[in-house]
Short mmCIF file of C-alpha atoms and ligand atoms in Angstrom, two decimals:
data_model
loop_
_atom_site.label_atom_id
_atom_site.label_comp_id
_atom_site.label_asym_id
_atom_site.label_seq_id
_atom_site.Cartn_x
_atom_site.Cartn_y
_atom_site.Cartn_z
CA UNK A 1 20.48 0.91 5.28
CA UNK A 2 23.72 0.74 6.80
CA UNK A 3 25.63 2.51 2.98
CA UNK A 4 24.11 5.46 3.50
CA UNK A 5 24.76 5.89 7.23
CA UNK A 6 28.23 6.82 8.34
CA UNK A 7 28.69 5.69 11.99
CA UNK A 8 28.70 8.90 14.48
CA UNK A 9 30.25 9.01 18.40
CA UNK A 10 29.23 11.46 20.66
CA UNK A 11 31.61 11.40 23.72
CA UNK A 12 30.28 11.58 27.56
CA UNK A 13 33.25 13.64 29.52
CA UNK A 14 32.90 12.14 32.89
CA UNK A 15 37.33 11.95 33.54
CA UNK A 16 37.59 8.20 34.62
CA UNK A 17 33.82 7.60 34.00
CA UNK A 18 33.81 8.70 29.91
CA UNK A 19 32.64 6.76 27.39
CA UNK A 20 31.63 7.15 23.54
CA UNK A 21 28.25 6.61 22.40
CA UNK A 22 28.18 4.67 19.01
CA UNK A 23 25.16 5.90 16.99
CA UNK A 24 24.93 4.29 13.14
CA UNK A 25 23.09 0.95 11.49
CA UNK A 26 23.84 -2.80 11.79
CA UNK A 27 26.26 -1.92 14.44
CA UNK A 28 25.47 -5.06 16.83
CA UNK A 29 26.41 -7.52 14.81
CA UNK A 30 29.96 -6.54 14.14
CA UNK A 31 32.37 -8.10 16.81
CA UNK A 32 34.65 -4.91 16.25
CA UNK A 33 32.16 -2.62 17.50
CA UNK A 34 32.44 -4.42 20.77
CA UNK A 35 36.52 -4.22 21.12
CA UNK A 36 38.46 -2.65 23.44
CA UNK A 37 36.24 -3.37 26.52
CA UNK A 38 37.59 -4.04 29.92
CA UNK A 39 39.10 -7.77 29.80
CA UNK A 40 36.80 -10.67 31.31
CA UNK A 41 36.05 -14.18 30.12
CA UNK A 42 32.55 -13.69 30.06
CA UNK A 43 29.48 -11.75 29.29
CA UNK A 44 25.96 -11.87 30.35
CA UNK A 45 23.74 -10.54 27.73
CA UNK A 46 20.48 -8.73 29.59
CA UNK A 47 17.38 -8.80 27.48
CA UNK A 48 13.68 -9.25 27.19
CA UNK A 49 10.97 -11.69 25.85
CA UNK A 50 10.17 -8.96 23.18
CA UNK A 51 13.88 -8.13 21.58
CA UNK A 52 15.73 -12.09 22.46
CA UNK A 53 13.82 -13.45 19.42
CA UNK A 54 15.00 -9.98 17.55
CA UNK A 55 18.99 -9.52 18.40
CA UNK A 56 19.78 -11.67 21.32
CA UNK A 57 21.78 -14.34 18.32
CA UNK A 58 23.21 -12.01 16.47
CA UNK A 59 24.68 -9.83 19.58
CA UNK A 60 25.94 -12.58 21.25
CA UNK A 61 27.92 -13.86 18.32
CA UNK A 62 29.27 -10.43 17.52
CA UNK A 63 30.60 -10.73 21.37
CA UNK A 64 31.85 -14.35 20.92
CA UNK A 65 35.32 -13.22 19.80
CA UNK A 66 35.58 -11.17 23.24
CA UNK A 67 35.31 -14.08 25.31
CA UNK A 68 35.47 -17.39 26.80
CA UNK A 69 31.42 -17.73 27.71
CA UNK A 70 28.61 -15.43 26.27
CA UNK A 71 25.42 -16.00 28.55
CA UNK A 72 22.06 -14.56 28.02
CA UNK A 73 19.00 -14.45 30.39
CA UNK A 74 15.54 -13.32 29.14
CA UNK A 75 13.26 -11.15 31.25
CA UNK A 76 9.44 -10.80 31.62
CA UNK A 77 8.90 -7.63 29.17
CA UNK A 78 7.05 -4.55 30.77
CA UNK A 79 7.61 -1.78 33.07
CA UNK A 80 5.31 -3.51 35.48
CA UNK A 81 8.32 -5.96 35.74
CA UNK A 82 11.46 -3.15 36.11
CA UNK A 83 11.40 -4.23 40.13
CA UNK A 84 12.99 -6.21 42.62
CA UNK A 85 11.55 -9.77 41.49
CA UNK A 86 12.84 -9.34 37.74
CA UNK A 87 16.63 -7.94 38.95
CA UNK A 88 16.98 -10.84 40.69
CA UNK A 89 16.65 -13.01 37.88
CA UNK A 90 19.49 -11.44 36.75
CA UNK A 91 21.78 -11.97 39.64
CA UNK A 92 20.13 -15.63 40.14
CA UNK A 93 21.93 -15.64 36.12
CA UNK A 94 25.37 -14.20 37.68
CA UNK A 95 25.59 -16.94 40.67
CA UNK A 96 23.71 -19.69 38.65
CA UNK A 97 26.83 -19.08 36.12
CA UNK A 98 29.61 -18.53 38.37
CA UNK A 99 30.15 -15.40 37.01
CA UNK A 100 33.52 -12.97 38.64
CA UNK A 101 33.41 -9.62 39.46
CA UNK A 102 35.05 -8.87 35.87
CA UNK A 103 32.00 -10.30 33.67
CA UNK A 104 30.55 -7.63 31.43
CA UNK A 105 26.63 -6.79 31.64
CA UNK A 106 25.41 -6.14 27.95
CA UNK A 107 21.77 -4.34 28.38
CA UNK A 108 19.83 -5.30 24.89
CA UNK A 109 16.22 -3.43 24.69
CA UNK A 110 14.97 -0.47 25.79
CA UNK A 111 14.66 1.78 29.09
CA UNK A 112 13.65 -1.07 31.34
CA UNK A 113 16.22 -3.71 30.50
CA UNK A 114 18.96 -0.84 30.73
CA UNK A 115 17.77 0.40 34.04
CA UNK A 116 17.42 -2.47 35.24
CA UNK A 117 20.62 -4.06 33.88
CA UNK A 118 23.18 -1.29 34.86
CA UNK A 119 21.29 -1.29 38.19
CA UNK A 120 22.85 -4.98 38.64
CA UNK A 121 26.15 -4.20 37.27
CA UNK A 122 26.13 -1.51 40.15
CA UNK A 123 25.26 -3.85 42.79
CA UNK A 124 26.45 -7.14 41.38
CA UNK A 125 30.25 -7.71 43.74
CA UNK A 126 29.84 -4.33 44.21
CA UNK A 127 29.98 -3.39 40.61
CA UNK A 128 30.97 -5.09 37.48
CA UNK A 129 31.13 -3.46 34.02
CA UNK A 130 28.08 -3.01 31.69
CA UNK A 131 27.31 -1.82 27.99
CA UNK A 132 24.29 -0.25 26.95
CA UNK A 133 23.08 -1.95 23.69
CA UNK A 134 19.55 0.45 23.33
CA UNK A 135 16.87 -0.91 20.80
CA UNK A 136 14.12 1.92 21.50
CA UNK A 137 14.29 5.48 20.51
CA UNK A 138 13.59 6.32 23.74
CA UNK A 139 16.64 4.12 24.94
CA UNK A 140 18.89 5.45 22.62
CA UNK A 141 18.09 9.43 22.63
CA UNK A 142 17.71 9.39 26.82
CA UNK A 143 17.91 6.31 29.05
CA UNK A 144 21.10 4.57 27.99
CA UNK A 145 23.01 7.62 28.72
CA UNK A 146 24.28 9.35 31.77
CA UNK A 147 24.47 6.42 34.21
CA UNK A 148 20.68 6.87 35.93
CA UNK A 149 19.83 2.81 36.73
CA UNK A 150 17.02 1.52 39.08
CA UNK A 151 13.41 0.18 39.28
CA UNK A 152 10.37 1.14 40.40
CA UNK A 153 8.65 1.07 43.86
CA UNK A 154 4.96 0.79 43.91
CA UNK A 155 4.99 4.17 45.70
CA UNK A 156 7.01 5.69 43.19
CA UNK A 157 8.95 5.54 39.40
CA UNK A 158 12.93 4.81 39.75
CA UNK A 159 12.66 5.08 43.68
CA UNK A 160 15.28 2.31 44.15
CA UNK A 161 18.58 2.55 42.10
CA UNK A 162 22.52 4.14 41.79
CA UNK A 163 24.15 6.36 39.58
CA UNK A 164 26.39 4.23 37.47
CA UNK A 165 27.75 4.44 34.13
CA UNK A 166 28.56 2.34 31.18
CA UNK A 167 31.60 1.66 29.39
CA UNK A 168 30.15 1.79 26.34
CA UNK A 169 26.83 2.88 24.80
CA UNK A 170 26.24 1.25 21.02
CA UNK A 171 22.94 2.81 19.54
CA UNK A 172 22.12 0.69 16.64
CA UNK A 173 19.63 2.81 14.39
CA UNK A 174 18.56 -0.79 12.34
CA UNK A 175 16.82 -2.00 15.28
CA UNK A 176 14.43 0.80 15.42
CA UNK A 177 12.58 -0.52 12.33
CA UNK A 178 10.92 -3.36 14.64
CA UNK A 179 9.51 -0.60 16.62
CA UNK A 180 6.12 -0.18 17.22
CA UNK A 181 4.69 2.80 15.69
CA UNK A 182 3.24 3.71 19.64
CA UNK A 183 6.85 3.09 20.84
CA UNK A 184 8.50 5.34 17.87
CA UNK A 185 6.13 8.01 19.54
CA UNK A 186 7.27 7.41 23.07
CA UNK A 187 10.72 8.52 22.08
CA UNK A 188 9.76 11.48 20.24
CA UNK A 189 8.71 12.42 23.78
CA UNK A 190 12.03 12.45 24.87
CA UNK A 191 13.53 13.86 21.99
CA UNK A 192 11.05 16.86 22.02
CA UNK A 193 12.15 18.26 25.51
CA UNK A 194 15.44 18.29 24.02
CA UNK A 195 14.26 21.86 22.53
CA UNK A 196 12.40 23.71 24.88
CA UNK A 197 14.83 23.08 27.19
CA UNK A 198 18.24 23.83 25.66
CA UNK A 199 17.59 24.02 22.28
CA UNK A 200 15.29 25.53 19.66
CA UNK A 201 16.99 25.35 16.61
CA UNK A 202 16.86 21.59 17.00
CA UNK A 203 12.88 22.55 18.29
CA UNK A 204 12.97 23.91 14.64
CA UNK A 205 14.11 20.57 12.77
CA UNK A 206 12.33 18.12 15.02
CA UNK A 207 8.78 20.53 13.29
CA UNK A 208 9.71 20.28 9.95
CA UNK A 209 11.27 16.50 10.44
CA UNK A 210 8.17 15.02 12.53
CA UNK A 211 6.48 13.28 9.77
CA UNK A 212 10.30 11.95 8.80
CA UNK A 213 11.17 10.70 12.16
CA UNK A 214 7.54 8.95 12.61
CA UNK A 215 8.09 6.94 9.73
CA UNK A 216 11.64 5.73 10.77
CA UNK A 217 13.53 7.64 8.17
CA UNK A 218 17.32 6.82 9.02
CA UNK A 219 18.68 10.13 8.60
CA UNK A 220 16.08 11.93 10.33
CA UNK A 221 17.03 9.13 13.11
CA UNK A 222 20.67 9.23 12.75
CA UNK A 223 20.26 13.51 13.63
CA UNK A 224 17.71 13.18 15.86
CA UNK A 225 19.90 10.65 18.10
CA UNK A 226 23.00 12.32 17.77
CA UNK A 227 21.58 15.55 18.82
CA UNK A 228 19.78 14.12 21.56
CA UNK A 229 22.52 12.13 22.83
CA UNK A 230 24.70 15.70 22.62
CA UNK A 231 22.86 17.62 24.89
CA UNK A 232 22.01 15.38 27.12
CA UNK A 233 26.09 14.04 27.36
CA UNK A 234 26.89 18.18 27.71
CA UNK A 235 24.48 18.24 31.03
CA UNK A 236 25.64 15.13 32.56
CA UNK A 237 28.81 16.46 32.25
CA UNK A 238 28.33 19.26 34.22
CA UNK A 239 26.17 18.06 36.71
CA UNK A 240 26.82 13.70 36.90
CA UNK A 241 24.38 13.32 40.08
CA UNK A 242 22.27 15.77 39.50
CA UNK A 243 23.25 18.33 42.25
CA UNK A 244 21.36 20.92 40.03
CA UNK A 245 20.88 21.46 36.42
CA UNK A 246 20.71 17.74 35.40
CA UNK A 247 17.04 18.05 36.87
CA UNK A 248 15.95 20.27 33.89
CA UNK A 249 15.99 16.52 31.20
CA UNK A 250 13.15 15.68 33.45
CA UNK A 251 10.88 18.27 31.86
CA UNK A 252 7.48 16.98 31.85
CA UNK A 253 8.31 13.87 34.28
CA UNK A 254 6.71 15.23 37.80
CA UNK A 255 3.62 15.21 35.92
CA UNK A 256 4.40 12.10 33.93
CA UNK A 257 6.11 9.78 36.59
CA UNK A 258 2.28 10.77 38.72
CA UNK A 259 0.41 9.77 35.78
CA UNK A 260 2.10 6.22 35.30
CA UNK A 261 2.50 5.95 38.95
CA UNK A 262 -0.95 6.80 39.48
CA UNK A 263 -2.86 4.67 36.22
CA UNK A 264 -0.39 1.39 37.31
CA UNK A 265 2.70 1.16 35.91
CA UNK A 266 2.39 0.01 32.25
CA UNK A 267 -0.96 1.46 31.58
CA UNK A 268 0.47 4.94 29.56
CA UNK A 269 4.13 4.11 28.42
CA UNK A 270 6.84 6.45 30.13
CA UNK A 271 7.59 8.59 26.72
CA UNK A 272 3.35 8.97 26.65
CA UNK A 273 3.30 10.12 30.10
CA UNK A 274 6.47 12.68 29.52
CA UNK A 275 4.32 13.94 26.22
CA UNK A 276 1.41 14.68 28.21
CA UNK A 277 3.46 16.05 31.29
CA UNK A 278 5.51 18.06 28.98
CA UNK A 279 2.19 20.03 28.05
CA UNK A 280 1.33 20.61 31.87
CA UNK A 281 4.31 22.14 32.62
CA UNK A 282 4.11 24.03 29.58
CA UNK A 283 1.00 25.55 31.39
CA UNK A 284 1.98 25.70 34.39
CA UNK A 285 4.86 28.09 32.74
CA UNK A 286 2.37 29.90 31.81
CA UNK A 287 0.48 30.53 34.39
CA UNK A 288 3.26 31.57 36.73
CA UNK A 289 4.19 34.62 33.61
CA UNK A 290 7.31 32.63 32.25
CA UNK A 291 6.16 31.75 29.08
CA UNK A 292 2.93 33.33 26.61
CA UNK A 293 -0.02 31.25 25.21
CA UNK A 294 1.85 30.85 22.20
CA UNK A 295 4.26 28.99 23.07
CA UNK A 296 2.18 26.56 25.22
CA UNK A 297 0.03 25.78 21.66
CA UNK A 298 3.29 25.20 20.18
CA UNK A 299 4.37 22.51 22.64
CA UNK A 300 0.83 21.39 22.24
CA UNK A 301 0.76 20.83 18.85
CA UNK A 302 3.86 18.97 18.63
CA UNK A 303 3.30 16.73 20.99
CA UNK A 304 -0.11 15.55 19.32
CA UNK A 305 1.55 15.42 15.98
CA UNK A 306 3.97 13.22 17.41
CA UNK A 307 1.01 10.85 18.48
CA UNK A 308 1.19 11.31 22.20
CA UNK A 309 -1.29 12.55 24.27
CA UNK A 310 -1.88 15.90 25.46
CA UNK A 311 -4.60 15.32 27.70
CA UNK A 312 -3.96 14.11 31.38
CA UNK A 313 -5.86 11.15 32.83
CA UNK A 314 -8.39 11.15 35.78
CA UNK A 315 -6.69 9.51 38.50
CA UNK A 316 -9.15 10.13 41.07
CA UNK A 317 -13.12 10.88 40.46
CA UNK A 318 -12.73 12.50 43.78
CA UNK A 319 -10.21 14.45 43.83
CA UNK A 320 -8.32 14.50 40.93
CA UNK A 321 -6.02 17.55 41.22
CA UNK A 322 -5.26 16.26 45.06
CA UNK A 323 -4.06 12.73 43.78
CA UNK A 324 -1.57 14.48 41.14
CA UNK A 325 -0.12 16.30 44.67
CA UNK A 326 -0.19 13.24 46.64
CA UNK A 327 1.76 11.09 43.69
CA UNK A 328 4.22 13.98 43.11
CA UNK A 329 4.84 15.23 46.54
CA UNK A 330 6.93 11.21 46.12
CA UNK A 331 8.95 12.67 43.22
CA UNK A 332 12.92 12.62 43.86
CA UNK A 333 13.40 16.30 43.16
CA UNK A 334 10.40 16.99 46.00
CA UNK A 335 12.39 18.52 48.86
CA UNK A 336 10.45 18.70 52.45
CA UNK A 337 7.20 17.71 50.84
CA UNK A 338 7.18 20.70 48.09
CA UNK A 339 7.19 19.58 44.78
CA UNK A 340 9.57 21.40 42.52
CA UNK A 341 8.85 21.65 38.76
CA UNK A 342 10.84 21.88 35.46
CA UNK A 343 9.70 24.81 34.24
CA UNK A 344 10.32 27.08 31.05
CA UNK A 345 11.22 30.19 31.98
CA UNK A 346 12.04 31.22 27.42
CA UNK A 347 12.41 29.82 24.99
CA UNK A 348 15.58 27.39 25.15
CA UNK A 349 15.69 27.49 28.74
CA UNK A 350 14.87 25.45 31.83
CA UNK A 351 14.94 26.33 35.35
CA UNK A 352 13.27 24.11 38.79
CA UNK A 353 11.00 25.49 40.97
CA UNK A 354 8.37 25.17 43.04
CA UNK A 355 4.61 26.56 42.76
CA UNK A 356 1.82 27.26 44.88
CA UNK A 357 -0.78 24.00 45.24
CA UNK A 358 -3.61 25.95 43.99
CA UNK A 359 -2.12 26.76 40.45
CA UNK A 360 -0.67 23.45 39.83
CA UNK A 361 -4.36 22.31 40.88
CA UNK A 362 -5.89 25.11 38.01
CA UNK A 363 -3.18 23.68 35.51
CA UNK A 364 -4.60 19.66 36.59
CA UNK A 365 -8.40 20.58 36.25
CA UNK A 366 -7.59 22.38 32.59
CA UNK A 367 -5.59 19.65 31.47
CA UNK A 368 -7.27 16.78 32.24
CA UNK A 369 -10.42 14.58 30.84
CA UNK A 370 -12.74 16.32 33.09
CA UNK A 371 -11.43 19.62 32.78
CA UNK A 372 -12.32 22.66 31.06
P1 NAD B 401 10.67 -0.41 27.29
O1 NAD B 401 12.01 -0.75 27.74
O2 NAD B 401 9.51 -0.98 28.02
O3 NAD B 401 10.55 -0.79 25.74
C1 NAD B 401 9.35 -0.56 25.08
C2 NAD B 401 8.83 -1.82 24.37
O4 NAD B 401 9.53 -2.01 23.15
C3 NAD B 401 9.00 -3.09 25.16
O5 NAD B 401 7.89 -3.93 24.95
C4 NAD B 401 10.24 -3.72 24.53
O6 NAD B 401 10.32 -5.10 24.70
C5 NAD B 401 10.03 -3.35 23.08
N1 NAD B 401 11.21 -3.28 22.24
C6 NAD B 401 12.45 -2.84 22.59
N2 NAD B 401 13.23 -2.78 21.51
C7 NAD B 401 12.50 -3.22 20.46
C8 NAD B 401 12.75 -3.36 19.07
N3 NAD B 401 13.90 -2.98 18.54
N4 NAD B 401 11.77 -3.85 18.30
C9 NAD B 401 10.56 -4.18 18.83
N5 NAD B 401 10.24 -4.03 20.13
C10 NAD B 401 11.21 -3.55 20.93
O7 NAD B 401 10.44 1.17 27.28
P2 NAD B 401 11.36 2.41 26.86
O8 NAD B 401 10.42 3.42 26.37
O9 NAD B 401 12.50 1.99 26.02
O10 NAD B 401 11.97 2.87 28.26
C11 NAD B 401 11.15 3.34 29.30
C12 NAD B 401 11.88 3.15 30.60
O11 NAD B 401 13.07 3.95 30.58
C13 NAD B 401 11.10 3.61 31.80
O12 NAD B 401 11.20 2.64 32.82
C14 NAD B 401 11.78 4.89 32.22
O13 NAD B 401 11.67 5.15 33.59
C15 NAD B 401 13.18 4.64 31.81
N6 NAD B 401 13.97 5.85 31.57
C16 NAD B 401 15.18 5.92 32.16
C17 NAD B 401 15.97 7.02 31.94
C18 NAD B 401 17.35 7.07 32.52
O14 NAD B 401 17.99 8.13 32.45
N7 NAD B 401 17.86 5.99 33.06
C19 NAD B 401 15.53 8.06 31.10
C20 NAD B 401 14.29 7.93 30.50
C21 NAD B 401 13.51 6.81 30.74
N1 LIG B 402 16.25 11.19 32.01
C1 LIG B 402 16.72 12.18 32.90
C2 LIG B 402 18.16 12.03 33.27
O1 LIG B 402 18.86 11.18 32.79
O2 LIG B 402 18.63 12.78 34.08
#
């Protein structure tokens, strides 16, 4: 795998925050790709039950050149465990350990254990250094860049958390092929909004490379993360802590985040709720005149034929469409109780907004099980 894979960096240009973002195979097993870190004699390698068993060994012996003490502590696997219970299992791992403010955090598995993981290097002596070691697609293409860390409330997703980033971010396209195929289509979620967002050219390839990327091909991989990690390291550039246009990579999320919020965390995975929520507010744009029918089937179709689901869950026999308000009005980008959508407002471009309650409520009752 790794012969025909030249190793690619896309940089992050944050001034005293950048970092490079390693993207090739069989990268975490090499002790150089971890050199040139910030100095400490130890490192605390973050992972779950799921991915220890996988790469915990080999990561930690790649890192035993680097210093005096590699520990590792192993947390329950789920998004129903990114909260305040499981972080402290990592800090009881800090103390238990005697670890100094210099120890390095190394975050090995996907979206959770990174969030969760840079969200104790943030807090941890008021902030130690941490690497982002992603072994999802999702992981690699989205979460392990741009410094967003946290857990969830039971009120809301990624309520608690900080804004910090990591020194390093080492995408290692080998361990995708332990990915579950329903986990391979979670990240295709992420990678889709790539394109109707700031890119259709790469809208384009992902079409005509679905079928490639679904089967794990590592080229299709290697360009799909690159790209990914590209745009998404050009708008945290410009916009760290999301003061404005960093809100336009959570197309699809204040639809998703009500969905997983409002099924119980863990029930839809975050990259099936995005899918879905991608397709709402692909109607939505619609119905507010910003984009035609045609380009709503197009979003459509792609998200299907990337195996995610395009049709919204029933949260509430009730009320259905006033349970999606409820759970969003929480959203972080809500400002005095009105919920503001990503919208698409042409082809390649994003903007935020808000929308009157009894549209969104039209878009909810045609998109969902019991709709039309
Ligand atoms: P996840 O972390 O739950 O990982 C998915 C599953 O795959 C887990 O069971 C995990 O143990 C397993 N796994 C991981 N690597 C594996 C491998 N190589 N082989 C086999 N199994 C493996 O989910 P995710 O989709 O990676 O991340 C979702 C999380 O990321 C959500 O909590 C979401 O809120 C967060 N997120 C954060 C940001 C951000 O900017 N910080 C962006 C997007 C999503
Ligand atoms: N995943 C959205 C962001 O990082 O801003």
């Amino acid at each position: 795998m790794s012969a025909s894979i030249p190793m690619h960096a896309v940089s992050i240009d944050l001034q005293d925050r950048s970092y490079s973002i390693a993207i090739g195979a069989d990268l975490i097993a090499h002790p150089d790709t971890f050199a040139a870190l910030p100095k400490a004699s130890a490192a605390l390698v973050v992972t779950n039950t799921t991915v220890a068993p996988l790469y915990a060994a080999s990561l930690q012996a790649a890192l035993a050149p680097h210093y005096k003490a590699v520990h590792l502590v192993v947390l329950p696997d789920g998004e129903e465990f990114k909260t305040w219970q499981t972080l402290n299992l990592i800090f009881d791992a800090l103390l238990h350990k005697s670890c100094d403010r210099k120890t390095v955090l190394f975050a090995l598995g996907g979206g959770v254990v990174g969030d969760m993981t840079g969200f104790a290097a943030a807090s941890y002596m008021r902030g130690v250094p941490f690497v982002q070691v992603p072994t999802t697609l999702l992981a690699q293409v989205d979460s392990s860049v741009g410094g967003k860390t946290g857990i969830n409330h039971p009120l809301g997703k990624n309520m608690v958390g900080a804004f910090y980033q990591p020194q390093r971010v080492v995408c290692d396209l080998a361990t995708l092929k332990t990915l579950p195929a329903r986990e391979v289509s979670a990240g295709l979620a992420e990678i889709i909004k790539y394109g109707p967002i700031a890119d259709m050219v790469f809208l384009d390839w992902i079409e005509a490379h679905l079928g490639a990327l679904r089967a794990c091909d590592v080229p299709a991989l290697a360009h799909a993360v690159r790209r990914s990690c590209e745009i998404k390291a050009h708008v945290v550039a410009q916009d760290e802590r999301e003061g404005g246009l960093r809100a336009i990579l959570n197309f699809g999320h204040t639809f998703g985040h009500a969905i997983e919020a409002g099924l119980g965390y863990g029930q839809w995975l975050h990259g099936e709720a995005v899918g879905c929520g991608m397709v709402m507010a692909a109607h939505l744009s619609q119905r507010l005149g910003l984009v035609d029918a045609a380009f709503v089937q197009r979003i459509t179709r792609l998200v299907q034929g990337a195996g995610l689901p395009t049709v919204g869950p029933v949260l509430d026999a009730q009320d259905n469409a006033g349970r999606y308000l409820d759970l969003m009005r929480v959203d972080k980008k809500a400002e005095g109780g009105e919920i503001r959508f990503v919208l698409i407002d042409g082809p390649g471009r994003a903007c935020v907004r808000g929308a009157p309650d009894a549209l969104v409520r039209a878009v909810i009752d045609a998109c969902c099980a019991t709709g039309a």
